[in-house]
XYZ file of N, CA, C and O in Angstrom:
516
model
N -10.390 -19.884 -10.899
C -10.287 -18.219 -10.768
C -8.959 -18.040 -11.622
O -8.442 -17.652 -10.638
N -9.081 -17.216 -12.615
C -7.797 -16.382 -12.860
C -7.355 -15.237 -12.242
O -8.655 -14.494 -12.165
N -6.344 -15.035 -11.847
C -6.009 -13.768 -11.515
C -5.366 -13.009 -11.935
O -4.502 -13.476 -12.941
N -5.551 -11.681 -12.079
C -5.011 -10.517 -13.234
C -3.494 -10.147 -12.325
O -2.472 -10.095 -12.698
N -4.083 -9.881 -11.167
C -2.784 -9.315 -10.391
C -2.162 -10.318 -8.923
O -2.971 -11.292 -8.593
N -1.150 -10.422 -8.730
C -1.089 -10.916 -7.052
C -1.930 -11.181 -6.100
O -2.501 -10.063 -5.554
N -2.437 -12.091 -5.532
C -3.427 -12.333 -4.649
C -2.765 -11.393 -3.309
O -3.804 -10.924 -2.630
N -1.572 -11.632 -3.018
C -1.066 -10.717 -1.948
C -1.188 -11.727 -0.744
O -1.065 -13.064 -0.760
N -1.086 -11.150 0.470
C -0.847 -11.600 1.841
C -2.377 -11.390 2.233
O -3.119 -10.462 2.490
N -2.366 -12.479 3.460
C -3.407 -12.271 4.447
C -3.825 -11.176 5.271
O -2.922 -10.912 5.706
N -4.913 -10.520 5.218
C -5.231 -9.389 6.029
C -5.401 -10.044 7.523
O -6.364 -10.642 7.705
N -4.685 -9.691 8.131
C -4.699 -9.993 9.703
C -5.160 -9.106 10.537
O -5.079 -9.170 12.100
N -5.867 -7.976 9.911
C -6.222 -6.770 11.204
C -7.775 -7.695 11.573
O -8.107 -8.404 10.998
N -8.351 -6.706 12.457
C -9.835 -6.782 12.968
C -10.836 -6.401 11.917
O -11.944 -6.384 12.785
N -10.692 -6.091 10.998
C -11.654 -5.232 9.932
C -12.371 -6.278 9.102
O -12.990 -5.492 8.326
N -12.022 -7.419 9.384
C -12.666 -8.499 8.286
C -13.263 -9.599 8.740
O -12.560 -10.059 9.636
N -14.311 -9.906 8.084
C -14.984 -11.189 8.967
C -14.619 -12.396 7.543
O -14.523 -11.953 6.413
N -14.285 -13.674 7.482
C -13.653 -14.360 6.890
C -12.013 -13.827 6.320
O -11.499 -13.027 6.857
N -11.680 -14.666 5.375
C -10.132 -14.551 4.653
C -10.094 -13.542 3.725
O -10.928 -14.115 2.610
N -9.498 -12.646 3.762
C -9.174 -11.812 2.501
C -7.968 -11.224 2.573
O -6.617 -11.568 3.437
N -7.179 -11.248 1.308
C -6.040 -10.821 0.917
C -5.805 -9.302 0.391
O -6.718 -8.882 -0.483
N -4.637 -8.841 0.510
C -4.387 -7.423 0.074
C -2.838 -7.816 -0.662
O -1.560 -8.031 -0.209
N -2.893 -6.951 -1.854
C -1.453 -6.808 -2.788
C -1.683 -5.070 -3.253
O -2.248 -4.949 -4.033
N -0.522 -4.461 -2.392
C -0.616 -3.134 -2.793
C 0.030 -3.145 -4.394
O 1.241 -3.629 -4.319
N -0.712 -2.502 -5.274
C -0.059 -2.292 -6.392
C 0.471 -0.999 -6.445
O 1.646 -0.957 -7.208
N -0.123 0.243 -5.866
C 0.384 1.265 -6.084
C 0.541 1.677 -4.612
O -0.575 2.180 -3.567
N 1.559 1.707 -3.788
C 1.896 1.811 -2.330
C 1.194 3.046 -1.841
O 1.340 4.153 -2.561
N 0.594 3.279 -0.675
C 0.848 4.931 -0.182
C 1.886 5.663 0.085
O 3.357 5.183 0.069
N 2.104 6.923 -0.322
C 3.045 7.723 0.210
C 3.904 7.796 -1.003
O 5.023 8.291 -0.916
N 3.543 7.464 -2.268
C 4.314 7.463 -3.461
C 4.119 8.756 -4.174
O 3.042 9.569 -3.985
N 4.856 9.338 -5.198
C 4.476 10.455 -5.968
C 3.347 10.470 -6.589
O 2.576 11.542 -7.064
N 2.455 9.105 -6.685
C 1.205 9.121 -7.805
C 0.154 9.977 -6.712
O -0.707 10.074 -7.267
N 0.212 9.561 -5.881
C -1.067 10.135 -4.598
C -2.401 9.382 -5.032
O -3.243 9.914 -4.987
N -1.911 8.406 -5.304
C -3.191 7.358 -5.490
C -2.939 5.964 -5.461
O -2.674 4.993 -5.993
N -3.220 5.540 -4.158
C -3.064 3.759 -3.613
C -4.005 3.274 -4.155
O -5.050 3.419 -4.094
N -3.557 1.751 -5.035
C -4.271 0.951 -5.392
C -3.511 -0.345 -4.553
O -2.535 -0.623 -4.672
N -5.081 -1.164 -4.175
C -4.781 -2.402 -3.338
C -5.336 -3.097 -4.479
O -6.793 -3.110 -4.756
N -5.202 -4.215 -4.531
C -5.734 -6.054 -4.850
C -6.179 -6.387 -4.066
O -5.367 -7.234 -2.992
N -7.629 -6.595 -3.818
C -8.389 -7.177 -2.589
C -9.069 -8.519 -3.185
O -9.839 -8.092 -4.222
N -8.667 -9.730 -2.666
C -9.020 -10.945 -2.944
C -9.830 -11.447 -1.697
O -9.451 -11.355 -0.615
N -11.302 -11.684 -1.730
C -12.302 -11.980 -0.473
C -12.390 -13.583 -1.072
O -13.004 -14.090 -1.868
N -12.576 -14.536 -0.082
C -12.801 -16.081 -0.132
C -14.313 -15.780 0.094
O -14.764 -14.906 0.480
N -15.081 -16.807 -0.483
C -16.265 -16.675 -0.291
C -16.949 -16.643 1.248
O -16.345 -16.853 1.969
N -17.739 -15.855 1.053
C -18.415 -15.124 2.385
C -17.381 -13.993 3.255
O -18.249 -13.812 4.060
N -16.577 -13.911 2.895
C -15.521 -12.843 3.431
C -16.155 -11.412 3.099
O -16.524 -11.284 2.167
N -15.942 -10.822 4.004
C -16.343 -8.944 3.919
C -15.782 -8.125 5.042
O -14.957 -8.649 5.656
N -15.538 -7.096 4.520
C -15.062 -5.738 5.535
C -15.906 -5.374 6.438
O -17.227 -5.709 6.009
N -15.701 -4.781 7.289
C -16.748 -4.252 8.336
C -17.197 -2.899 7.694
O -16.523 -2.322 6.509
N -18.244 -2.458 8.032
C -18.918 -1.350 7.817
C -17.691 0.030 8.025
O -16.565 -0.553 8.914
N -17.415 0.860 6.925
C -16.395 1.734 7.121
C -16.675 3.372 6.219
O -17.551 3.276 5.257
N -15.629 3.983 6.654
C -15.745 5.191 5.533
C -14.312 6.014 5.072
O -13.813 5.601 6.294
N -14.389 6.366 4.328
C -12.965 6.991 3.793
C -12.798 8.357 3.669
O -13.905 9.053 3.182
N -11.954 9.043 4.145
C -12.094 10.642 4.522
C -11.913 10.962 2.946
O -12.590 12.334 2.755
N -11.429 10.347 1.949
C -11.286 10.844 0.891
C -11.981 10.443 -0.493
O -12.067 10.479 -1.475
N -12.764 9.342 0.089
C -13.405 8.687 -1.008
C -12.434 7.255 -1.614
O -11.686 6.905 -1.044
N -13.352 6.403 -2.469
C -12.828 5.434 -2.793
C -13.456 5.062 -3.983
O -14.458 5.142 -4.323
N -12.999 4.491 -5.185
C -13.077 3.772 -5.954
C -12.923 1.917 -6.402
O -12.234 1.534 -5.614
N -13.956 1.170 -6.484
C -13.767 0.183 -6.800
C -13.858 -0.626 -8.034
O -14.918 -0.360 -8.795
N -12.927 -1.157 -8.462
C -13.054 -2.287 -9.956
C -13.118 -3.598 -9.512
O -12.131 -4.019 -9.163
N -13.976 -4.269 -10.139
C -14.446 -5.744 -9.872
C -13.726 -6.158 -11.137
O -13.855 -6.107 -12.210
N -12.743 -7.291 -10.721
C -11.767 -8.113 -11.882
C -12.512 -9.192 -11.600
O -11.717 -10.016 -12.610
N -12.765 -9.974 -10.714
C -13.142 -11.432 -10.819
C -14.230 -11.750 -9.772
O -14.279 -11.067 -8.673
N -15.095 -12.811 -9.987
C -16.145 -13.233 -9.148
C -17.612 -12.620 -9.026
O -17.484 -11.717 -9.514
N -17.823 -12.761 -7.937
C -18.864 -11.986 -7.326
C -19.260 -11.588 -6.062
O -18.697 -12.183 -5.083
N -19.628 -10.083 -5.619
C -19.852 -9.726 -4.411
C -20.917 -8.840 -4.366
O -21.959 -8.497 -4.868
N -20.945 -8.346 -3.248
C -21.484 -7.318 -2.652
C -21.112 -5.723 -2.248
O -19.761 -5.773 -1.581
N -21.687 -4.426 -2.170
C -21.534 -3.395 -1.715
C -22.748 -3.013 -1.500
O -23.756 -2.997 -2.139
N -22.813 -2.192 -0.101
C -23.722 -1.588 0.414
C -23.561 -0.453 1.152
O -22.422 -0.417 1.682
N -24.507 0.697 0.380
C -24.229 1.921 1.484
C -25.172 1.787 2.882
O -26.173 1.122 2.594
N -25.014 2.367 3.746
C -25.721 2.726 5.157
C -27.151 3.257 4.549
O -27.129 4.115 3.802
N -28.173 2.594 4.953
C -29.761 2.733 4.374
C -30.180 2.573 3.371
O -31.088 2.880 2.970
N -29.424 1.643 2.416
C -29.761 1.221 1.018
C -29.585 -0.186 0.881
O -28.965 -0.723 1.707
N -30.418 -0.590 0.199
C -30.248 -2.078 -0.286
C -28.868 -2.675 -0.731
O -28.293 -1.529 -1.597
N -28.450 -4.092 -0.550
C -26.923 -4.277 -1.021
C -27.010 -4.467 -2.755
O -28.238 -5.007 -3.197
N -26.296 -3.909 -3.388
C -25.970 -4.359 -4.914
C -25.246 -5.545 -5.130
O -23.833 -5.281 -4.257
N -25.442 -6.368 -5.869
C -24.661 -7.401 -6.325
C -23.800 -7.020 -7.425
O -24.048 -6.180 -8.315
N -22.417 -7.345 -6.953
C -21.350 -6.935 -8.003
C -21.077 -7.968 -8.676
O -20.956 -9.098 -8.405
N -20.584 -7.754 -9.866
C -19.868 -8.389 -11.104
C -18.745 -7.933 -11.577
O -18.352 -6.779 -11.850
N -18.007 -9.026 -12.424
C -16.970 -8.205 -13.306
C -16.962 -7.229 -14.225
O -18.317 -7.164 -14.827
N -16.316 -6.424 -14.419
C -16.708 -5.212 -14.978
C -17.312 -3.956 -14.300
O -17.199 -3.003 -14.685
N -17.907 -4.317 -12.893
C -18.585 -3.211 -12.344
C -17.434 -2.383 -11.723
O -16.625 -2.516 -11.436
N -18.106 -0.924 -11.643
C -17.232 0.090 -11.092
C -18.326 0.858 -9.865
O -19.164 1.255 -10.220
N -17.615 0.935 -8.850
C -18.594 1.516 -7.730
C -17.679 2.958 -7.343
O -16.290 2.718 -7.161
N -18.014 3.958 -7.437
C -17.770 5.208 -6.934
C -18.235 5.646 -5.476
O -19.424 5.568 -5.431
N -17.453 5.567 -4.364
C -17.794 6.032 -3.294
C -17.681 7.351 -2.899
O -16.268 7.350 -2.554
N -18.481 8.460 -2.164
C -18.335 9.593 -1.866
C -17.484 9.372 -0.659
O -17.418 8.459 0.409
N -16.840 10.639 -0.175
C -15.876 10.509 1.147
C -16.952 10.621 2.195
O -18.323 11.292 1.922
N -16.410 9.700 3.034
C -17.053 9.880 4.367
C -18.788 9.236 4.485
O -19.705 9.042 5.456
N -19.055 8.504 3.243
C -19.779 7.461 2.981
C -19.789 6.148 4.206
O -19.160 5.348 3.509
N -20.475 5.890 4.840
C -20.608 4.524 5.494
C -20.933 3.381 4.441
O -22.167 3.281 4.016
N -20.123 2.469 4.673
C -20.472 1.005 3.685
C -19.939 0.028 3.962
O -18.649 -0.153 4.894
N -20.006 -1.106 3.030
C -19.158 -2.306 3.154
C -19.267 -3.064 1.943
O -20.300 -2.802 0.928
N -18.069 -3.739 1.798
C -17.804 -4.452 0.306
C -17.618 -6.383 0.454
O -16.800 -6.123 1.796
N -17.736 -6.960 -0.125
C -17.208 -8.449 0.065
C -17.562 -9.419 -0.698
O -18.596 -9.169 -1.532
N -17.574 -10.657 -0.598
C -17.919 -11.695 -1.566
C -19.253 -12.137 -1.162
O -19.832 -12.106 -0.147
N -19.679 -12.748 -2.363
C -20.623 -13.598 -2.165
C -20.534 -14.871 -1.478
O -19.251 -15.035 -1.372
N -21.932 -15.669 -0.712
C -21.606 -16.807 -0.320
C -20.874 -17.896 -0.971
O -20.287 -18.909 -0.214
N -20.968 -17.460 -2.042
C -20.526 -18.938 -2.884
C -19.315 -18.549 -3.761
O -19.196 -19.461 -4.917
N -18.981 -17.262 -3.760
C -17.629 -16.955 -5.091
C -16.682 -16.459 -4.090
O -16.936 -15.246 -3.129
N -15.539 -16.694 -4.777
C -14.615 -15.721 -4.252
C -14.548 -14.207 -5.082
O -15.492 -14.225 -6.190
N -14.184 -13.312 -4.282
C -14.356 -11.663 -4.970
C -13.323 -10.971 -5.062
O -12.545 -10.840 -3.967
N -12.930 -10.428 -6.162
C -11.823 -9.806 -6.268
C -11.976 -8.227 -6.690
O -12.540 -8.019 -7.822
N -11.471 -7.094 -6.278
C -11.575 -5.842 -6.531
C -10.389 -5.215 -6.448
O -9.612 -5.338 -5.657
N -10.254 -4.160 -7.509
C -9.031 -3.051 -7.367
C -9.764 -1.846 -6.192
O -10.938 -1.648 -6.429
N -9.107 -1.743 -5.277
C -9.514 -0.608 -4.387
C -8.801 0.651 -4.568
O -7.596 0.444 -4.333
N -9.029 1.466 -4.876
C -8.667 2.960 -5.195
C -8.840 4.041 -4.117
O -9.789 4.350 -4.505
N -7.715 4.282 -3.685
C -8.024 5.720 -2.737
C -7.844 6.691 -3.503
O -6.934 7.141 -3.698
N -9.196 7.558 -3.135
C -9.128 8.894 -3.655
C -8.824 9.809 -2.783
O -9.266 9.725 -1.528
N -8.210 11.013 -3.108
C -8.069 12.121 -1.982
C -7.153 11.721 -0.803
O -7.978 12.064 0.313
N -6.150 10.837 -1.145
C -5.450 10.504 0.275
C -5.310 11.260 1.315
O -5.262 11.563 2.753
N -4.667 12.779 1.029
C -4.299 13.680 1.325
C -5.779 14.115 2.666
O -5.223 14.830 3.403
N -6.919 13.640 2.359
C -7.959 14.027 3.492
C -7.905 12.825 4.714
O -8.957 13.338 5.195
N -7.091 12.326 4.446
C -7.067 11.338 5.594
C -7.360 9.900 5.161
O -7.199 9.437 3.959
N -7.363 8.985 6.186
C -7.562 7.514 5.846
C -8.947 6.512 5.851
O -9.818 7.329 5.602
N -8.829 5.405 6.271
C -10.085 4.738 6.697
C -10.817 4.797 7.941
O -9.961 4.685 8.938
N -11.971 5.124 8.353
C -12.709 4.992 9.831
C -13.255 3.704 9.746
O -14.777 3.351 9.096
N -12.799 2.577 10.303
C -13.327 1.459 10.680
C -14.211 1.416 11.878
O -14.232 1.831 12.761
N -15.343 0.789 11.104
C -16.606 0.653 12.476
C -16.784 -0.821 12.700
O -16.084 -1.715 12.435
N -18.325 -0.794 13.188
C -18.663 -2.148 12.900
C -18.659 -3.151 11.954
O -18.859 -3.080 10.999
N -18.558 -4.605 12.683
C -18.803 -5.867 11.875
C -19.952 -5.854 10.869
O -21.334 -5.284 11.634
N -20.144 -6.510 9.847
C -21.430 -6.642 9.098
C -21.919 -7.961 9.593
O -21.362 -8.710 9.795
N -22.947 -7.808 10.527
C -23.751 -9.289 11.548
C -23.809 -10.506 10.265
O -23.963 -9.959 9.212
N -23.812 -11.467 11.138
C -24.099 -12.333 10.336
C -25.370 -12.651 9.849
O -26.089 -13.166 8.703
N -26.241 -12.119 10.834
C -27.677 -12.009 10.435
C -27.913 -10.907 9.106
O -28.672 -11.336 8.295
N -27.308 -10.005 9.114
C -27.474 -9.124 8.158
C -27.075 -9.637 6.375
O -27.560 -9.615 5.772
N -25.848 -10.164 6.820
C -25.222 -10.978 5.590
C -25.671 -11.999 5.082
O -26.576 -12.001 3.838
N -26.600 -13.091 5.910
C -27.306 -14.015 5.451
C -28.730 -13.855 5.035
O -29.183 -14.446 4.223
N -29.325 -12.447 5.046
C -30.076 -12.258 4.747
C -30.243 -11.688 3.220
O -31.220 -11.460 2.552
N -28.869 -11.395 2.705
C -28.811 -10.997 1.422
C -29.344 -11.929 0.232
O -29.423 -13.287 0.676
């Protein structure tokens, strides 16, 4: 799979299942007020349910993955898809079981706060997709 941006470092917090990588392209706290991270998920990797105080935009650049809002069916994501996530909406995103998945994660309205991490997406829930 060809990469547009550097893969970055392995994410070592407890908010992901499987292996994922992060390369910040525009760091937080800069004059641009628009943090952008390149996130790479290995097949089957995903983040926990979470919500962003200021919202988020995802731009899919490689592979196939999923995005799901609480109470709605998961959406399959492909290269070129754009997901706009309103502030405080509980959701998760990650790779399909058989595909690496890469997206740019754009933090919107960072002055409103950060990310509120919640419970992991269960194996049972994920495997039912």
